Amino acid sequence: MAEINLSFSVNDQKMEVSTEPTRTLLSVLRDDLKLKGAKEACGQGDCGACVVLLDGEAVNSCLVLAVQAEGSQVITVEGLASKGQLHPLQQNFIENWAFQCGYCTAGMLISSYALLMDNPNPNPEEIRAAIAGNLCRCTGYHEIIEAVGKTAADLQQPVLTSES
Amino acid sequence: MPEFDVVGKPLAAVGSQAIVTGKAVYSPDLELPNMLVGKLLYSPHASARIQKIDVSFARAVPGVHAVLTADDIPGENSYLYWYPDQPLLVSDQVRYQGDAVAAVAAESEEIAQAALEAIIVEYEPLEGIYDPEEAMQPGSIQVWPDKGNVQSHYVDHWGDIERGFVQADVIVEGTYSTHYEEHAMLETESAVAYLEPDGTVVVYASAQAPHRDRLQIARALGLPEAMVREITPHIGGAFGAKDEANIQIHAALLAFETGQPVRIVRTREESIRTHVKRHPARIRYRTGATKDGKLTAVHMIAIGDTGPYVNAGEEVMMVMANYGVSPYYVPHARSEAYTVLTNNPICGAFRGFGVPQVTFAFERQMDELARRLEMDPLEIRQLNGLKTGQRFQPKAIVRQGDGMQACLEKAAQLSDWHAREKISRQPAPHLRRGWGIAASFHKSGFGCDVTDHASAAVNMAPDGSVLVRTGAADMGQGAHTVVAQFVAERLGVSPSQVNVYKPDTTLAGDAGASVASRATFFSGNAVVRAAEPIRKVLLDLAAEETGADLDLIDLGDGFVHVEGERVNMPVSDLAGKAYEKNLPMQASGFYAMDYPDAELPDGSSGYEQLASFGAHVAQVLVDIETGQVEVEQIVAVHDVGQVVNPSGVRGQIEGAVSMAFGFTFMEELLVEGGKTLNNSLESYLIPTSFDTPDIKIGVVELHDPEAPLGAKGVGEPPINITPAAIANAVSDAIQAPVNQLPLAPDRILKAAQAVVEGGMDAS
Ligand code: FES
Ligand code: FES
């Protein structure tokens, strides 16, 4: 099959890949770009382990063709921390034991991140809804919902600057 | 209660930084140069004779490096969980839908798939046997030519049940059934295998029992075990499904054949099709009690459909019999379990290991008794709960039984049990509220006279950092976090200074499988023992350096403490000194459980068994027009010994309750003619963020000297009793017995309808 050239940004870095047009974004991220954070746990849109941010929207990357990402901005779990600093969501997932095996975590984090971008102050029902497509077999979801709620509260705090 | 620095304190889980940044490496994430993709060809039939297998076309596909059939296996062509009855690759007869016929290794997923499609297999479909009770009948179709379909009939009995039933004022009887459950761990089975230049076969696998896997891989390759090395990287959940070896053996075979690294990752469909399930069970109970509610006799018969290969099936059914009457004291008991062979999916290890099924049935009996005797369900449990010294199995008595009453009491208190009648039972014309209680008993360890041990090694570096090598897999349940905390506690360093190596059969001794909620207990004890000689060296040095009396010295927060006061002497300095002075900073530890001898009521000899207890209360609201159930709350109380990590304990309990909720209401693997019908996460539904009930957790901390720093495991007990508590609550709400899982709306409607028509005894 003829390969096509794609260019898009992943975690704020410009990427060029040449790939067959039938490949999914998940497979290109994992196999070509070696970003193994997003997982494949079903390959057909049922579990959310592969969720990444595509132009600000949380998508199941196993259902998105790589060509659909042409010219887009993709954020994966690897892009949440900046300059070695964990994002507050990541910090709260750790502190609140919002995972056990961690296989669902990449998708959970990105779905939660997308929620907080849209709705900085979600209530628990809204959090439940945002992660309803992300299956977790280990936790009872409570720890995850709390971690997201806690992050929202943390981010609402006025940032203290050195002058204040 | 002992004072701890690290144990009992919240601590981030080992590996959590890697997990949230996406850097944690799971088996499917591994990449090696020249790695091939491995795939297996599974049978389209559940029962068939193989007439012919032709792999010549498949071998000719460009990019295919190997196509293996049974003939190409250098060693033994069988798994060895317990019996060598299941072929790795089937050559003559297919006995279930998960039988594999061939294995291929190719340069890409697509080529591997093309190779599978190019394999020609001629099957002659055979009639199979798909109903366990039918399979037990003489003259039924036999799964195996040389043995009957009843693989085992295991019986636990003591006392004389005839006498016990004569002493009974009331006898209740019931038949209960449970369904197939699928583990649905998020990471499917996966492995990568390659050869070292010296011929060692290295296998990275998502596995619960690396040492047992090593044995099986070595057998299949015809190599000594020492030439096989299995390493478990991060594991994406297991719950029993990865207790058995699976495609890691095929990956090793393909790597051995091709000389190149091979990765196999099962698709979700393959995963559901192949690995073991929770046994569907049909259980009959007959239970007798005096009019005061004291149990006099119990007779239980369980039938478990185990599929064609034994795997852990016989053990699961034995455990079902073992737990037939616990957590209650019964003077006369007979607990029977049949393991039946069919052509249905194989059943084996699944969190709870047979106990959820039998507990559901027996706890329904207890409620039925309470109803007949007009007793409070809590009271009948308090009255009969196992106590210290009482027999719960033919040869075993309870070593310390205080947990039973403590858990019941705490569960009653947290659920406001005694005030429940103040809450409306009928908040709306179509709604009915109910409460249910169930209690749990869980043996720590497999039991006397069974292979059951763990080893571990600890090494302190000259800078005071610590390496721990354990063979115990951490599938996410936190075993390595517990281990790190134990070692940190004993050596007086921060847990961040402790590096727990991923289990590696070449570096670490056998710790047994991470099953039966045993990792904390067994590997915990092993690491505590391994840390002890190092602690001794550090303490001796500290005494020498400070001039203080040895028994006034302790280690904590990275420093030496004298009479509880921290002195300016870091543990890391002592470690450095130990090396200078040629003192050993390396030690290993081994643990096997001690079962003290005990005399049984009939004068015969037995043993004492350590156990943990638990009690759950469920509150539900049933819509009697739709059959829908809302679980308003689950109170979950467990005797965990010393809490090692509060978040870890909460995670284990909530996760198990959530999984049990799925088992109770929504998860049912449909099997027809030996084939599973819902082989995807779209059709096999597990709880989502909307399906998880409110859970209120209580812990009872009863210490036992045998437990490592007082801690016991809690991975399974919550799953054992949640279905029972919920079923009791639903029965209480609709005032009708529900004796069949899952509690699907139509079943609830039917049960409720029967009451309307015929009164409560209509069952
Ligand atoms: S792998 Fe994409 S939704 Fe499951
Ligand atoms: S932490 Fe294991 S699936 Fe969510």
Short mmCIF file of N, CA and C in Angstrom, two decimals, chain B residues 597-740:
data_model
loop_
_atom_site.label_atom_id
_atom_site.label_comp_id
_atom_site.label_asym_id
_atom_site.label_seq_id
_atom_site.Cartn_x
_atom_site.Cartn_y
_atom_site.Cartn_z
N ASP B 597 0.06 -27.69 66.12
CA ASP B 597 -0.83 -28.84 66.32
C ASP B 597 -1.99 -28.46 67.23
N ALA B 598 -3.11 -29.10 67.00
CA ALA B 598 -4.26 -28.83 67.86
C ALA B 598 -5.05 -30.12 68.01
N GLU B 599 -5.74 -30.21 69.13
CA GLU B 599 -6.60 -31.38 69.31
C GLU B 599 -8.01 -31.00 68.89
N LEU B 600 -8.64 -31.89 68.12
CA LEU B 600 -9.99 -31.62 67.64
C LEU B 600 -11.01 -32.13 68.66
N PRO B 601 -12.27 -31.68 68.54
CA PRO B 601 -13.30 -32.07 69.52
C PRO B 601 -13.42 -33.59 69.68
N ASP B 602 -13.19 -34.34 68.62
CA ASP B 602 -13.33 -35.79 68.76
C ASP B 602 -12.04 -36.45 69.24
N GLY B 603 -11.07 -35.64 69.67
CA GLY B 603 -9.84 -36.20 70.23
C GLY B 603 -8.77 -36.45 69.19
N SER B 604 -9.12 -36.35 67.91
CA SER B 604 -8.09 -36.60 66.90
C SER B 604 -7.21 -35.36 66.77
N SER B 605 -6.13 -35.51 66.03
CA SER B 605 -5.20 -34.39 65.97
C SER B 605 -5.40 -33.59 64.69
N GLY B 606 -5.22 -32.31 64.82
CA GLY B 606 -5.37 -31.40 63.68
C GLY B 606 -4.41 -30.25 63.85
N TYR B 607 -4.77 -29.11 63.28
CA TYR B 607 -3.87 -27.97 63.38
C TYR B 607 -4.66 -26.67 63.50
N GLU B 608 -3.92 -25.65 63.96
CA GLU B 608 -4.52 -24.32 64.07
C GLU B 608 -4.27 -23.54 62.79
N GLN B 609 -5.26 -22.81 62.37
CA GLN B 609 -5.13 -22.04 61.14
C GLN B 609 -5.42 -20.57 61.41
N LEU B 610 -4.52 -19.73 60.93
CA LEU B 610 -4.74 -18.30 61.06
C LEU B 610 -5.70 -17.84 59.95
N ALA B 611 -6.56 -16.92 60.27
CA ALA B 611 -7.54 -16.46 59.28
C ALA B 611 -7.86 -15.00 59.52
N SER B 612 -8.52 -14.40 58.54
CA SER B 612 -9.03 -13.06 58.76
C SER B 612 -10.53 -13.07 58.49
N PHE B 613 -11.22 -12.14 59.10
CA PHE B 613 -12.68 -12.11 59.01
C PHE B 613 -13.13 -10.81 58.35
N GLY B 614 -14.42 -10.79 58.01
CA GLY B 614 -14.97 -9.58 57.44
C GLY B 614 -16.48 -9.62 57.51
N ALA B 615 -17.12 -8.48 57.37
CA ALA B 615 -18.58 -8.45 57.32
C ALA B 615 -19.01 -7.27 56.45
N HIS B 616 -19.99 -7.52 55.59
CA HIS B 616 -20.53 -6.45 54.75
C HIS B 616 -22.02 -6.29 55.00
N VAL B 617 -22.47 -5.06 54.91
CA VAL B 617 -23.91 -4.80 54.93
C VAL B 617 -24.25 -4.03 53.65
N ALA B 618 -25.25 -4.52 52.94
CA ALA B 618 -25.70 -3.82 51.73
C ALA B 618 -27.07 -3.23 51.99
N GLN B 619 -27.28 -2.03 51.48
CA GLN B 619 -28.61 -1.42 51.52
C GLN B 619 -29.03 -1.15 50.09
N VAL B 620 -30.20 -1.68 49.71
CA VAL B 620 -30.61 -1.55 48.31
C VAL B 620 -32.02 -0.99 48.20
N LEU B 621 -32.29 -0.47 47.03
CA LEU B 621 -33.62 0.02 46.71
C LEU B 621 -34.03 -0.67 45.41
N VAL B 622 -35.12 -1.43 45.47
CA VAL B 622 -35.54 -2.19 44.29
C VAL B 622 -36.79 -1.56 43.70
N ASP B 623 -36.75 -1.38 42.41
CA ASP B 623 -37.94 -0.90 41.70
C ASP B 623 -38.71 -2.15 41.27
N ILE B 624 -39.85 -2.38 41.90
CA ILE B 624 -40.54 -3.64 41.62
C ILE B 624 -41.33 -3.60 40.31
N GLU B 625 -41.31 -2.45 39.67
CA GLU B 625 -41.94 -2.41 38.34
C GLU B 625 -40.96 -2.75 37.22
N THR B 626 -39.68 -2.42 37.46
CA THR B 626 -38.68 -2.68 36.41
C THR B 626 -37.69 -3.77 36.79
N GLY B 627 -37.61 -4.07 38.09
CA GLY B 627 -36.61 -5.05 38.53
C GLY B 627 -35.23 -4.43 38.71
N GLN B 628 -35.12 -3.12 38.52
CA GLN B 628 -33.82 -2.45 38.68
C GLN B 628 -33.49 -2.31 40.15
N VAL B 629 -32.21 -2.46 40.46
CA VAL B 629 -31.77 -2.34 41.85
C VAL B 629 -30.78 -1.19 41.95
N GLU B 630 -30.99 -0.35 42.93
CA GLU B 630 -29.97 0.65 43.24
C GLU B 630 -29.30 0.22 44.54
N VAL B 631 -27.99 0.06 44.50
CA VAL B 631 -27.29 -0.26 45.74
C VAL B 631 -26.97 1.08 46.40
N GLU B 632 -27.66 1.35 47.49
CA GLU B 632 -27.49 2.67 48.11
C GLU B 632 -26.19 2.76 48.88
N GLN B 633 -25.81 1.65 49.47
CA GLN B 633 -24.54 1.67 50.21
C GLN B 633 -24.06 0.25 50.48
N ILE B 634 -22.73 0.13 50.47
CA ILE B 634 -22.11 -1.11 50.95
C ILE B 634 -21.20 -0.72 52.10
N VAL B 635 -21.44 -1.32 53.23
CA VAL B 635 -20.50 -1.16 54.34
C VAL B 635 -19.59 -2.38 54.32
N ALA B 636 -18.30 -2.12 54.27
CA ALA B 636 -17.34 -3.22 54.15
C ALA B 636 -16.35 -3.15 55.30
N VAL B 637 -16.40 -4.14 56.16
CA VAL B 637 -15.49 -4.16 57.31
C VAL B 637 -14.60 -5.39 57.23
N HIS B 638 -13.30 -5.17 57.37
CA HIS B 638 -12.37 -6.30 57.30
C HIS B 638 -11.32 -6.23 58.38
N ASP B 639 -10.97 -7.43 58.82
CA ASP B 639 -9.90 -7.58 59.80
C ASP B 639 -8.62 -7.74 58.99
N VAL B 640 -7.87 -6.65 58.87
CA VAL B 640 -6.69 -6.66 58.01
C VAL B 640 -5.40 -6.78 58.81
N GLY B 641 -5.54 -7.08 60.11
CA GLY B 641 -4.35 -7.06 60.93
C GLY B 641 -3.88 -5.62 61.00
N GLN B 642 -2.58 -5.41 60.92
CA GLN B 642 -2.05 -4.05 60.86
C GLN B 642 -2.27 -3.49 59.46
N VAL B 643 -2.83 -2.30 59.35
CA VAL B 643 -2.93 -1.65 58.04
C VAL B 643 -1.52 -1.23 57.62
N VAL B 644 -1.06 -1.69 56.47
CA VAL B 644 0.28 -1.31 56.02
C VAL B 644 0.23 0.03 55.31
N ASN B 645 -0.80 0.18 54.48
CA ASN B 645 -0.94 1.42 53.75
C ASN B 645 -2.43 1.70 53.60
N PRO B 646 -2.93 2.73 54.25
CA PRO B 646 -4.39 2.96 54.25
C PRO B 646 -4.97 3.06 52.85
N SER B 647 -4.24 3.71 51.94
CA SER B 647 -4.77 3.85 50.58
C SER B 647 -4.79 2.51 49.88
N GLY B 648 -3.80 1.68 50.16
CA GLY B 648 -3.75 0.36 49.55
C GLY B 648 -4.91 -0.50 50.01
N VAL B 649 -5.20 -0.44 51.29
CA VAL B 649 -6.31 -1.23 51.82
C VAL B 649 -7.63 -0.75 51.23
N ARG B 650 -7.78 0.56 51.18
CA ARG B 650 -9.01 1.11 50.60
C ARG B 650 -9.15 0.67 49.14
N GLY B 651 -8.04 0.75 48.42
CA GLY B 651 -8.07 0.38 47.00
C GLY B 651 -8.45 -1.07 46.80
N GLN B 652 -7.89 -1.95 47.61
CA GLN B 652 -8.22 -3.37 47.47
C GLN B 652 -9.69 -3.62 47.78
N ILE B 653 -10.19 -2.99 48.83
CA ILE B 653 -11.58 -3.23 49.22
C ILE B 653 -12.54 -2.63 48.18
N GLU B 654 -12.29 -1.38 47.80
CA GLU B 654 -13.21 -0.76 46.85
C GLU B 654 -13.18 -1.46 45.50
N GLY B 655 -11.97 -1.83 45.07
CA GLY B 655 -11.86 -2.51 43.78
C GLY B 655 -12.58 -3.84 43.80
N ALA B 656 -12.44 -4.58 44.90
CA ALA B 656 -13.10 -5.88 44.98
C ALA B 656 -14.61 -5.72 45.07
N VAL B 657 -15.07 -4.72 45.80
CA VAL B 657 -16.52 -4.50 45.90
C VAL B 657 -17.08 -4.12 44.54
N SER B 658 -16.34 -3.29 43.82
CA SER B 658 -16.81 -2.88 42.50
C SER B 658 -16.89 -4.08 41.57
N MET B 659 -15.87 -4.93 41.60
CA MET B 659 -15.88 -6.12 40.76
C MET B 659 -17.03 -7.05 41.16
N ALA B 660 -17.27 -7.15 42.45
CA ALA B 660 -18.36 -8.00 42.94
C ALA B 660 -19.71 -7.43 42.51
N PHE B 661 -19.80 -6.12 42.49
CA PHE B 661 -21.02 -5.47 42.03
C PHE B 661 -21.28 -5.88 40.57
N GLY B 662 -20.23 -5.86 39.78
CA GLY B 662 -20.36 -6.30 38.38
C GLY B 662 -20.82 -7.74 38.30
N PHE B 663 -20.20 -8.59 39.10
CA PHE B 663 -20.55 -10.01 39.10
C PHE B 663 -22.02 -10.19 39.50
N THR B 664 -22.45 -9.42 40.47
CA THR B 664 -23.80 -9.58 41.00
C THR B 664 -24.87 -9.14 40.01
N PHE B 665 -24.60 -8.07 39.28
CA PHE B 665 -25.67 -7.49 38.47
C PHE B 665 -25.50 -7.59 36.95
N MET B 666 -24.30 -7.34 36.48
CA MET B 666 -24.21 -7.11 35.04
C MET B 666 -23.30 -8.05 34.27
N GLU B 667 -22.37 -8.67 34.95
CA GLU B 667 -21.40 -9.46 34.19
C GLU B 667 -21.88 -10.90 34.06
N GLU B 668 -22.13 -11.30 32.87
CA GLU B 668 -22.41 -12.70 32.65
C GLU B 668 -21.86 -13.07 31.29
N LEU B 669 -20.90 -13.98 31.34
CA LEU B 669 -20.35 -14.44 30.08
C LEU B 669 -21.30 -15.49 29.55
N LEU B 670 -21.87 -15.23 28.39
CA LEU B 670 -22.87 -16.15 27.83
C LEU B 670 -22.16 -17.24 27.05
N VAL B 671 -22.52 -18.47 27.34
CA VAL B 671 -21.87 -19.60 26.69
C VAL B 671 -22.94 -20.49 26.08
N GLU B 672 -22.78 -20.76 24.80
CA GLU B 672 -23.75 -21.63 24.13
C GLU B 672 -23.00 -22.63 23.28
N GLY B 673 -23.29 -23.89 23.48
CA GLY B 673 -22.59 -24.92 22.72
C GLY B 673 -21.09 -24.79 22.86
N GLY B 674 -20.64 -24.41 24.06
CA GLY B 674 -19.21 -24.32 24.31
C GLY B 674 -18.57 -23.02 23.84
N LYS B 675 -19.38 -22.15 23.24
CA LYS B 675 -18.80 -20.91 22.71
C LYS B 675 -19.29 -19.69 23.48
N THR B 676 -18.36 -18.80 23.76
CA THR B 676 -18.74 -17.57 24.45
C THR B 676 -19.31 -16.61 23.42
N LEU B 677 -20.42 -15.98 23.77
CA LEU B 677 -21.12 -15.14 22.81
C LEU B 677 -20.73 -13.67 22.92
N ASN B 678 -20.31 -13.27 24.11
CA ASN B 678 -19.98 -11.85 24.28
C ASN B 678 -18.49 -11.68 24.52
N ASN B 679 -17.73 -11.74 23.43
CA ASN B 679 -16.27 -11.71 23.49
C ASN B 679 -15.67 -10.33 23.33
N SER B 680 -16.36 -9.31 23.77
CA SER B 680 -15.77 -7.98 23.68
C SER B 680 -16.22 -7.17 24.88
N LEU B 681 -15.54 -6.04 25.09
CA LEU B 681 -15.94 -5.18 26.21
C LEU B 681 -17.16 -4.34 25.84
N GLU B 682 -17.62 -4.50 24.62
CA GLU B 682 -18.86 -3.85 24.22
C GLU B 682 -20.04 -4.73 24.63
N SER B 683 -19.85 -6.03 24.54
CA SER B 683 -20.96 -6.94 24.84
C SER B 683 -20.82 -7.57 26.24
N TYR B 684 -19.60 -7.63 26.75
CA TYR B 684 -19.41 -8.09 28.12
C TYR B 684 -19.18 -6.85 28.96
N LEU B 685 -20.18 -6.47 29.73
CA LEU B 685 -20.12 -5.18 30.40
C LEU B 685 -19.57 -5.30 31.81
N ILE B 686 -18.57 -4.46 32.10
CA ILE B 686 -18.06 -4.38 33.47
C ILE B 686 -18.46 -3.01 34.02
N PRO B 687 -18.40 -2.83 35.33
CA PRO B 687 -18.84 -1.55 35.89
C PRO B 687 -18.08 -0.36 35.32
N THR B 688 -18.81 0.71 35.07
CA THR B 688 -18.18 1.98 34.67
C THR B 688 -18.28 2.94 35.85
N SER B 689 -17.84 4.16 35.61
CA SER B 689 -17.87 5.15 36.70
C SER B 689 -19.29 5.42 37.19
N PHE B 690 -20.28 5.01 36.41
CA PHE B 690 -21.67 5.21 36.86
C PHE B 690 -22.20 4.04 37.65
N ASP B 691 -21.48 2.92 37.63
CA ASP B 691 -22.02 1.70 38.23
C ASP B 691 -21.39 1.33 39.55
N THR B 692 -20.85 2.29 40.22
CA THR B 692 -20.10 1.86 41.40
C THR B 692 -20.76 2.42 42.66
N PRO B 693 -21.11 1.54 43.56
CA PRO B 693 -21.90 1.97 44.71
C PRO B 693 -21.08 2.76 45.72
N ASP B 694 -21.79 3.44 46.59
CA ASP B 694 -21.11 4.09 47.71
C ASP B 694 -20.59 3.03 48.65
N ILE B 695 -19.36 3.17 49.05
CA ILE B 695 -18.75 2.15 49.90
C ILE B 695 -18.23 2.83 51.17
N LYS B 696 -18.63 2.28 52.29
CA LYS B 696 -18.12 2.80 53.55
C LYS B 696 -17.23 1.69 54.14
N ILE B 697 -15.97 2.04 54.37
CA ILE B 697 -15.01 1.01 54.79
C ILE B 697 -14.71 1.11 56.27
N GLY B 698 -14.64 -0.03 56.91
CA GLY B 698 -14.18 -0.07 58.30
C GLY B 698 -13.10 -1.13 58.40
N VAL B 699 -12.08 -0.86 59.20
CA VAL B 699 -11.09 -1.91 59.41
C VAL B 699 -11.01 -2.26 60.88
N VAL B 700 -10.75 -3.54 61.08
CA VAL B 700 -10.52 -4.04 62.43
C VAL B 700 -9.07 -4.49 62.42
N GLU B 701 -8.29 -3.96 63.35
CA GLU B 701 -6.87 -4.32 63.35
C GLU B 701 -6.56 -5.27 64.50
N LEU B 702 -6.65 -6.55 64.20
CA LEU B 702 -6.30 -7.55 65.20
C LEU B 702 -4.95 -8.14 64.83
N HIS B 703 -4.03 -8.08 65.75
CA HIS B 703 -2.68 -8.50 65.42
C HIS B 703 -2.45 -9.97 65.72
N ASP B 704 -1.71 -10.60 64.83
CA ASP B 704 -1.30 -11.96 65.09
C ASP B 704 0.21 -12.01 64.94
N PRO B 705 0.89 -12.68 65.86
CA PRO B 705 2.36 -12.69 65.79
C PRO B 705 2.89 -13.31 64.50
N GLU B 706 2.11 -14.16 63.87
CA GLU B 706 2.57 -14.81 62.64
C GLU B 706 2.55 -13.86 61.44
N ALA B 707 1.71 -12.85 61.52
CA ALA B 707 1.58 -11.93 60.38
C ALA B 707 2.78 -10.99 60.33
N PRO B 708 3.29 -10.67 59.13
CA PRO B 708 4.47 -9.82 59.02
C PRO B 708 4.14 -8.41 59.52
N LEU B 709 4.83 -7.98 60.56
CA LEU B 709 4.54 -6.71 61.21
C LEU B 709 3.03 -6.55 61.44
N GLY B 710 2.36 -7.68 61.59
CA GLY B 710 0.94 -7.67 61.93
C GLY B 710 -0.03 -7.63 60.77
N ALA B 711 0.48 -7.60 59.53
CA ALA B 711 -0.41 -7.34 58.40
C ALA B 711 -0.95 -8.61 57.75
N LYS B 712 -2.21 -8.55 57.32
CA LYS B 712 -2.81 -9.66 56.57
C LYS B 712 -3.31 -9.14 55.23
N GLY B 713 -3.52 -10.04 54.27
CA GLY B 713 -3.96 -9.64 52.94
C GLY B 713 -5.46 -9.40 52.89
N VAL B 714 -5.88 -8.56 51.94
CA VAL B 714 -7.31 -8.27 51.83
C VAL B 714 -7.76 -8.19 50.37
N GLY B 715 -7.04 -8.88 49.50
CA GLY B 715 -7.38 -8.82 48.07
C GLY B 715 -8.68 -9.50 47.72
N GLU B 716 -9.03 -10.53 48.44
CA GLU B 716 -10.19 -11.32 48.05
C GLU B 716 -11.41 -11.26 48.95
N PRO B 717 -11.24 -11.21 50.29
CA PRO B 717 -12.44 -11.30 51.14
C PRO B 717 -13.59 -10.39 50.71
N PRO B 718 -13.31 -9.14 50.29
CA PRO B 718 -14.47 -8.30 49.94
C PRO B 718 -15.27 -8.83 48.74
N ILE B 719 -14.60 -9.54 47.84
CA ILE B 719 -15.34 -10.03 46.68
C ILE B 719 -16.14 -11.27 47.07
N ASN B 720 -15.71 -11.94 48.11
CA ASN B 720 -16.39 -13.17 48.52
C ASN B 720 -17.78 -12.91 49.08
N ILE B 721 -17.95 -11.78 49.74
CA ILE B 721 -19.21 -11.59 50.47
C ILE B 721 -20.11 -10.50 49.92
N THR B 722 -19.61 -9.70 49.00
CA THR B 722 -20.46 -8.64 48.46
C THR B 722 -21.69 -9.20 47.73
N PRO B 723 -21.51 -10.19 46.83
CA PRO B 723 -22.72 -10.71 46.16
C PRO B 723 -23.74 -11.25 47.17
N ALA B 724 -23.26 -11.91 48.20
CA ALA B 724 -24.16 -12.47 49.21
C ALA B 724 -24.91 -11.36 49.94
N ALA B 725 -24.19 -10.32 50.35
CA ALA B 725 -24.84 -9.23 51.08
C ALA B 725 -25.89 -8.56 50.21
N ILE B 726 -25.56 -8.34 48.94
CA ILE B 726 -26.51 -7.68 48.04
C ILE B 726 -27.73 -8.57 47.81
N ALA B 727 -27.49 -9.86 47.57
CA ALA B 727 -28.62 -10.77 47.31
C ALA B 727 -29.53 -10.84 48.54
N ASN B 728 -28.94 -10.85 49.71
CA ASN B 728 -29.76 -10.86 50.93
C ASN B 728 -30.57 -9.57 51.05
N ALA B 729 -29.95 -8.46 50.66
CA ALA B 729 -30.66 -7.19 50.74
C ALA B 729 -31.82 -7.15 49.74
N VAL B 730 -31.58 -7.65 48.54
CA VAL B 730 -32.65 -7.66 47.54
C VAL B 730 -33.79 -8.58 48.00
N SER B 731 -33.43 -9.73 48.54
CA SER B 731 -34.46 -10.64 49.04
C SER B 731 -35.26 -10.00 50.17
N ASP B 732 -34.54 -9.26 51.01
CA ASP B 732 -35.20 -8.57 52.11
C ASP B 732 -36.14 -7.49 51.57
N ALA B 733 -35.69 -6.80 50.54
CA ALA B 733 -36.50 -5.70 49.98
C ALA B 733 -37.78 -6.24 49.36
N ILE B 734 -37.66 -7.27 48.56
CA ILE B 734 -38.86 -7.73 47.84
C ILE B 734 -39.56 -8.86 48.60
N GLN B 735 -39.00 -9.21 49.76
CA GLN B 735 -39.59 -10.27 50.57
C GLN B 735 -39.78 -11.55 49.76
N ALA B 736 -38.77 -11.86 48.98
CA ALA B 736 -38.80 -13.09 48.19
C ALA B 736 -37.37 -13.52 47.96
N PRO B 737 -37.13 -14.82 47.95
CA PRO B 737 -35.76 -15.27 47.78
C PRO B 737 -35.25 -15.08 46.37
N VAL B 738 -34.03 -14.54 46.24
CA VAL B 738 -33.36 -14.54 44.94
C VAL B 738 -32.14 -15.45 45.09
N ASN B 739 -32.18 -16.55 44.40
CA ASN B 739 -31.17 -17.59 44.61
C ASN B 739 -30.32 -17.85 43.39
N GLN B 740 -30.40 -16.93 42.45
CA GLN B 740 -29.67 -17.13 41.22
C GLN B 740 -28.94 -15.84 40.85
#
